[in-house]
mmCIF file of C-alpha atoms in Angstrom:
data_model
loop_
_atom_site.group_PDB
_atom_site.id
_atom_site.type_symbol
_atom_site.label_atom_id
_atom_site.label_comp_id
_atom_site.label_asym_id
_atom_site.label_seq_id
_atom_site.Cartn_x
_atom_site.Cartn_y
_atom_site.Cartn_z
ATOM 1 C CA MET A 1 117.240 119.523 99.691
ATOM 2 C CA THR A 2 115.680 121.939 97.317
ATOM 3 C CA SER A 3 112.721 124.127 98.226
ATOM 4 C CA SER A 4 110.709 122.258 95.563
ATOM 5 C CA GLY A 5 111.219 119.095 97.543
ATOM 6 C CA SER A 6 109.685 120.683 100.698
ATOM 7 C CA GLN A 7 106.813 122.041 98.508
ATOM 8 C CA LEU A 8 106.173 118.582 97.159
ATOM 9 C CA MET A 9 106.019 117.154 100.622
ATOM 10 C CA SER A 10 103.408 119.690 101.692
ATOM 11 C CA THR A 11 101.281 119.661 98.513
ATOM 12 C CA ILE A 12 100.718 115.896 97.952
ATOM 13 C CA SER A 13 97.128 115.451 99.135
ATOM 14 C CA CYS A 14 96.066 112.203 97.488
ATOM 15 C CA VAL A 15 97.578 109.006 96.234
ATOM 16 C CA GLU A 16 96.008 107.332 93.150
ATOM 17 C CA LEU A 17 96.846 103.658 92.601
ATOM 18 C CA THR A 18 96.005 101.560 89.567
ATOM 19 C CA SER A 19 94.464 98.185 90.179
ATOM 20 C CA GLN A 20 97.520 96.678 88.479
ATOM 21 C CA VAL A 21 99.751 98.010 91.220
ATOM 22 C CA ILE A 22 97.505 96.570 93.940
ATOM 23 C CA MET A 23 97.498 93.187 92.211
ATOM 24 C CA LYS A 24 101.318 93.189 91.982
ATOM 25 C CA ILE A 25 101.745 94.055 95.636
ATOM 26 C CA THR A 26 99.244 91.408 96.795
ATOM 27 C CA ARG A 27 100.764 88.820 94.485
ATOM 28 C CA HIS A 28 104.281 89.527 95.763
ATOM 29 C CA CYS A 29 103.121 89.106 99.344
ATOM 30 C CA GLN A 30 101.244 85.877 98.524
ATOM 31 C CA ASP A 31 104.194 84.404 96.643
ATOM 32 C CA GLU A 32 106.523 85.052 99.564
ATOM 33 C CA LEU A 33 104.012 83.468 102.039
ATOM 34 C CA GLU A 34 103.638 80.387 99.821
ATOM 35 C CA LYS A 35 107.428 79.984 99.703
ATOM 36 C CA GLN A 36 107.431 80.301 103.477
ATOM 37 C CA LEU A 37 110.010 83.012 103.301
ATOM 38 C CA ASP A 38 109.927 86.331 105.149
ATOM 39 C CA PRO A 39 106.271 87.428 105.395
ATOM 40 C CA HIS A 40 107.311 91.103 105.236
ATOM 41 C CA VAL A 41 107.822 92.161 101.657
ATOM 42 C CA SER A 42 108.865 95.453 100.096
ATOM 43 C CA GLY A 43 109.271 97.008 96.742
ATOM 44 C CA VAL A 44 109.585 100.205 94.753
ATOM 45 C CA LEU A 45 106.685 102.437 93.613
ATOM 46 C CA LEU A 46 106.866 104.233 90.346
ATOM 47 C CA GLY A 47 104.729 106.981 88.924
ATOM 48 C CA LEU A 48 104.435 110.753 88.729
ATOM 49 C CA ILE A 49 103.163 113.769 90.535
ATOM 50 C CA ASN A 50 100.306 115.564 88.819
ATOM 51 C CA LYS A 51 99.484 118.800 90.668
ATOM 52 C CA GLN A 52 98.520 117.599 94.169
ATOM 53 C CA VAL A 53 97.976 113.991 93.247
ATOM 54 C CA LEU A 54 100.680 111.328 93.411
ATOM 55 C CA GLU A 55 99.832 108.785 90.687
ATOM 56 C CA ILE A 56 101.375 105.374 91.234
ATOM 57 C CA THR A 57 101.276 103.497 87.954
ATOM 58 C CA HIS A 58 103.814 100.701 88.402
ATOM 59 C CA CYS A 59 105.801 98.841 91.068
ATOM 60 C CA PHE A 60 108.312 96.018 91.314
ATOM 61 C CA PRO A 61 109.443 93.872 94.259
ATOM 62 C CA LEU A 62 112.776 93.926 95.994
ATOM 63 C CA MET A 63 114.633 91.128 97.702
ATOM 64 C CA ASN A 64 114.514 91.185 101.510
ATOM 65 C CA SER A 65 118.055 91.479 102.751
ATOM 66 C CA ASP A 66 119.908 93.196 105.493
ATOM 67 C CA THR A 67 123.362 92.341 104.240
ATOM 68 C CA GLU A 68 125.455 94.804 102.271
ATOM 69 C CA GLU A 69 125.668 92.307 99.341
ATOM 70 C CA GLY A 70 121.822 91.995 99.216
ATOM 71 C CA MET A 71 121.447 95.802 99.266
ATOM 72 C CA GLU A 72 123.890 96.163 96.387
ATOM 73 C CA ILE A 73 121.965 93.507 94.413
ATOM 74 C CA ASN A 74 118.723 95.492 95.066
ATOM 75 C CA ARG A 75 120.389 98.769 93.923
ATOM 76 C CA GLU A 76 121.567 97.163 90.683
ATOM 77 C CA TYR A 77 118.214 95.594 90.118
ATOM 78 C CA MET A 78 116.429 98.949 90.638
ATOM 79 C CA LEU A 79 118.651 100.662 88.132
ATOM 80 C CA GLU A 80 118.152 97.897 85.550
ATOM 81 C CA MET A 81 114.395 97.987 86.043
ATOM 82 C CA GLU A 82 114.288 101.727 85.640
ATOM 83 C CA ARG A 83 116.353 101.503 82.458
ATOM 84 C CA SER A 84 114.135 98.760 81.089
ATOM 85 C CA LEU A 85 110.909 100.547 81.883
ATOM 86 C CA ARG A 86 112.207 103.757 80.305
ATOM 87 C CA GLN A 87 112.888 101.879 77.081
ATOM 88 C CA VAL A 88 109.264 100.641 76.843
ATOM 89 C CA ASN A 89 107.878 104.065 77.835
ATOM 90 C CA ILE A 90 106.495 103.195 81.283
ATOM 91 C CA ASP A 91 106.658 105.673 84.171
ATOM 92 C CA TYR A 92 110.032 105.087 85.789
ATOM 93 C CA GLN A 93 110.286 107.909 88.391
ATOM 94 C CA GLN A 94 110.530 106.478 91.912
ATOM 95 C CA VAL A 95 107.858 107.970 94.122
ATOM 96 C CA GLY A 96 108.297 105.780 97.208
ATOM 97 C CA PHE A 97 108.171 102.240 98.419
ATOM 98 C CA TYR A 98 105.645 99.633 99.539
ATOM 99 C CA GLN A 99 105.927 97.285 102.503
ATOM 100 C CA SER A 100 103.637 94.582 103.926
ATOM 101 C CA THR A 101 102.801 94.580 107.619
ATOM 102 C CA TYR A 102 100.505 92.687 109.958
ATOM 103 C CA LEU A 103 97.936 94.458 112.081
ATOM 104 C CA ASN A 104 99.572 97.912 111.669
ATOM 105 C CA THR A 105 102.929 96.967 113.162
ATOM 106 C CA HIS A 106 104.845 98.978 110.550
ATOM 107 C CA CYS A 107 105.817 102.066 112.517
ATOM 108 C CA ASP A 108 109.217 101.131 113.881
ATOM 109 C CA ARG A 109 112.767 102.333 113.440
ATOM 110 C CA ASN A 110 113.309 100.308 110.267
ATOM 111 C CA PHE A 111 110.273 101.951 108.626
ATOM 112 C CA LEU A 112 111.462 105.401 109.652
ATOM 113 C CA ASP A 113 114.886 104.675 108.236
ATOM 114 C CA ASN A 114 113.382 103.508 104.907
ATOM 115 C CA VAL A 115 111.344 106.728 104.614
ATOM 116 C CA VAL A 116 114.457 108.852 105.364
ATOM 117 C CA ASP A 117 116.541 106.888 102.867
ATOM 118 C CA TYR A 118 113.988 107.577 100.171
ATOM 119 C CA LEU A 119 113.768 111.211 101.220
ATOM 120 C CA GLU A 120 117.525 111.573 100.756
ATOM 121 C CA GLU A 121 117.354 110.167 97.202
ATOM 122 C CA MET A 122 114.211 111.826 95.752
ATOM 123 C CA ASN A 123 113.130 114.733 98.026
ATOM 124 C CA GLU A 124 109.723 113.154 98.625
ATOM 125 C CA ALA A 125 108.774 109.687 99.793
ATOM 126 C CA ILE A 126 105.504 107.910 100.082
ATOM 127 C CA ALA A 127 105.269 104.681 101.978
ATOM 128 C CA LEU A 128 102.421 102.381 100.979
ATOM 129 C CA ILE A 129 101.520 99.856 103.646
ATOM 130 C CA TYR A 130 99.653 96.640 102.679
ATOM 131 C CA ASP A 131 98.205 94.444 105.401
ATOM 132 C CA PRO A 132 97.413 90.906 104.058
ATOM 133 C CA LEU A 133 95.636 89.754 107.189
ATOM 134 C CA LYS A 134 93.066 92.573 107.137
ATOM 135 C CA THR A 135 92.704 92.121 103.353
ATOM 136 C CA LYS A 136 92.004 88.427 103.855
ATOM 137 C CA LEU A 137 89.149 89.386 106.165
ATOM 138 C CA GLY A 138 87.431 91.107 103.218
ATOM 139 C CA ASN A 139 88.610 94.722 103.283
ATOM 140 C CA LEU A 140 91.502 95.854 101.133
ATOM 141 C CA SER A 141 93.979 97.388 103.574
ATOM 142 C CA ILE A 142 96.331 99.712 101.804
ATOM 143 C CA ARG A 143 97.443 102.977 103.448
ATOM 144 C CA ALA A 144 99.758 105.684 102.272
ATOM 145 C CA TYR A 145 102.025 107.661 104.620
ATOM 146 C CA LYS A 146 104.451 110.540 104.329
ATOM 147 C CA LEU A 147 106.698 112.177 106.819
ATOM 148 C CA SER A 148 104.759 114.952 108.603
ATOM 149 C CA GLY A 149 105.696 118.619 107.941
ATOM 150 C CA SER A 150 107.171 119.039 111.426
ATOM 151 C CA ALA A 151 109.249 115.830 111.139
ATOM 152 C CA PHE A 152 110.282 116.791 107.636
ATOM 153 C CA SER A 153 111.484 120.250 108.798
ATOM 154 C CA LEU A 154 113.269 118.649 111.695
ATOM 155 C CA TYR A 155 114.976 116.194 109.385
ATOM 156 C CA LYS A 156 116.086 119.001 107.001
ATOM 157 C CA GLU A 157 117.712 120.792 109.933
ATOM 158 C CA GLU A 158 119.290 117.807 111.749
ATOM 159 C CA LYS A 159 119.668 115.123 109.035
ATOM 160 C CA GLU A 160 119.150 112.449 111.680
ATOM 161 C CA PHE A 161 116.419 111.267 114.082
ATOM 162 C CA THR A 162 117.228 110.397 117.684
ATOM 163 C CA ALA A 163 114.779 109.670 120.412
ATOM 164 C CA ALA A 164 115.947 112.675 122.451
ATOM 165 C CA MET A 165 115.700 115.022 119.466
ATOM 166 C CA LEU A 166 112.132 113.846 118.735
ATOM 167 C CA ARG A 167 111.134 114.195 122.389
ATOM 168 C CA ASP A 168 112.647 117.734 122.650
ATOM 169 C CA ASN A 169 110.723 118.838 119.563
ATOM 170 C CA SER A 170 107.427 117.197 120.627
ATOM 171 C CA VAL A 171 107.402 114.817 117.686
ATOM 172 C CA THR A 172 105.515 111.687 118.765
ATOM 173 C CA TYR A 173 104.172 108.505 117.180
ATOM 174 C CA GLU A 174 100.891 110.355 116.414
ATOM 175 C CA ASN A 175 102.504 113.241 114.527
ATOM 176 C CA LEU A 176 105.608 111.650 113.007
ATOM 177 C CA PHE A 177 103.741 110.503 109.860
ATOM 178 C CA GLU A 178 100.679 111.828 108.006
ATOM 179 C CA GLU A 179 98.264 109.430 106.382
ATOM 180 C CA ILE A 180 97.303 110.381 102.858
ATOM 181 C CA PRO A 181 94.023 109.285 101.257
ATOM 182 C CA VAL A 182 94.349 106.438 98.734
ATOM 183 C CA VAL A 183 92.106 106.234 95.669
ATOM 184 C CA VAL A 184 92.049 103.254 93.318
ATOM 185 C CA LYS A 185 91.866 104.299 89.646
ATOM 186 C CA ASN A 186 91.172 102.000 86.791
ATOM 187 C CA SER A 187 91.564 102.665 83.136
ATOM 188 C CA SER A 188 88.393 102.853 80.963
ATOM 189 C CA LEU A 189 89.294 99.523 79.420
ATOM 190 C CA THR A 190 89.526 97.888 82.877
ATOM 191 C CA ASN A 191 86.151 99.362 83.853
ATOM 192 C CA VAL A 192 84.584 97.910 80.697
ATOM 193 C CA LEU A 193 86.015 94.460 81.434
ATOM 194 C CA LEU A 194 84.703 94.565 85.021
ATOM 195 C CA LEU A 195 81.147 95.258 83.842
#
């Protein structure tokens, strides 16, 4: 990894989402629930880094699959989406992924593996967690996480996480990830329409 990658991990202090991104994530989750498929959905976040702010301007869903064939379909779909978005001049840089969860049950081995996979591909990874149950109760529940500085340094040295390695380096559930503040930004046109 480059030194700029480690600098990006340490300097991202805020995540800005557009209301369009939130609507796409909630719709993806709602559609999957209506189809009575897997209630846990995931997708790709696109945007750019502007100084210390990660601006997420677009997202698209991925198919839930643990098979090698399903993962290959997702890879091809991601490349095709990025190509299409580039042609219509929409931000196409991957900045992380989103995942739905219920009652904060997201921090497991699969979640850690997803963050590490994104780290290997783009040097920084933000995980956006959406909780539809908490949102249904009236409070929008979207949280952003990144790998903590100590965990990121440990990953750069070892390239793998094991329970023993985490224990030996005093990395626990509390300090494995850092939560980043999330701000919802609307365009001026959207603000006018909401009034």
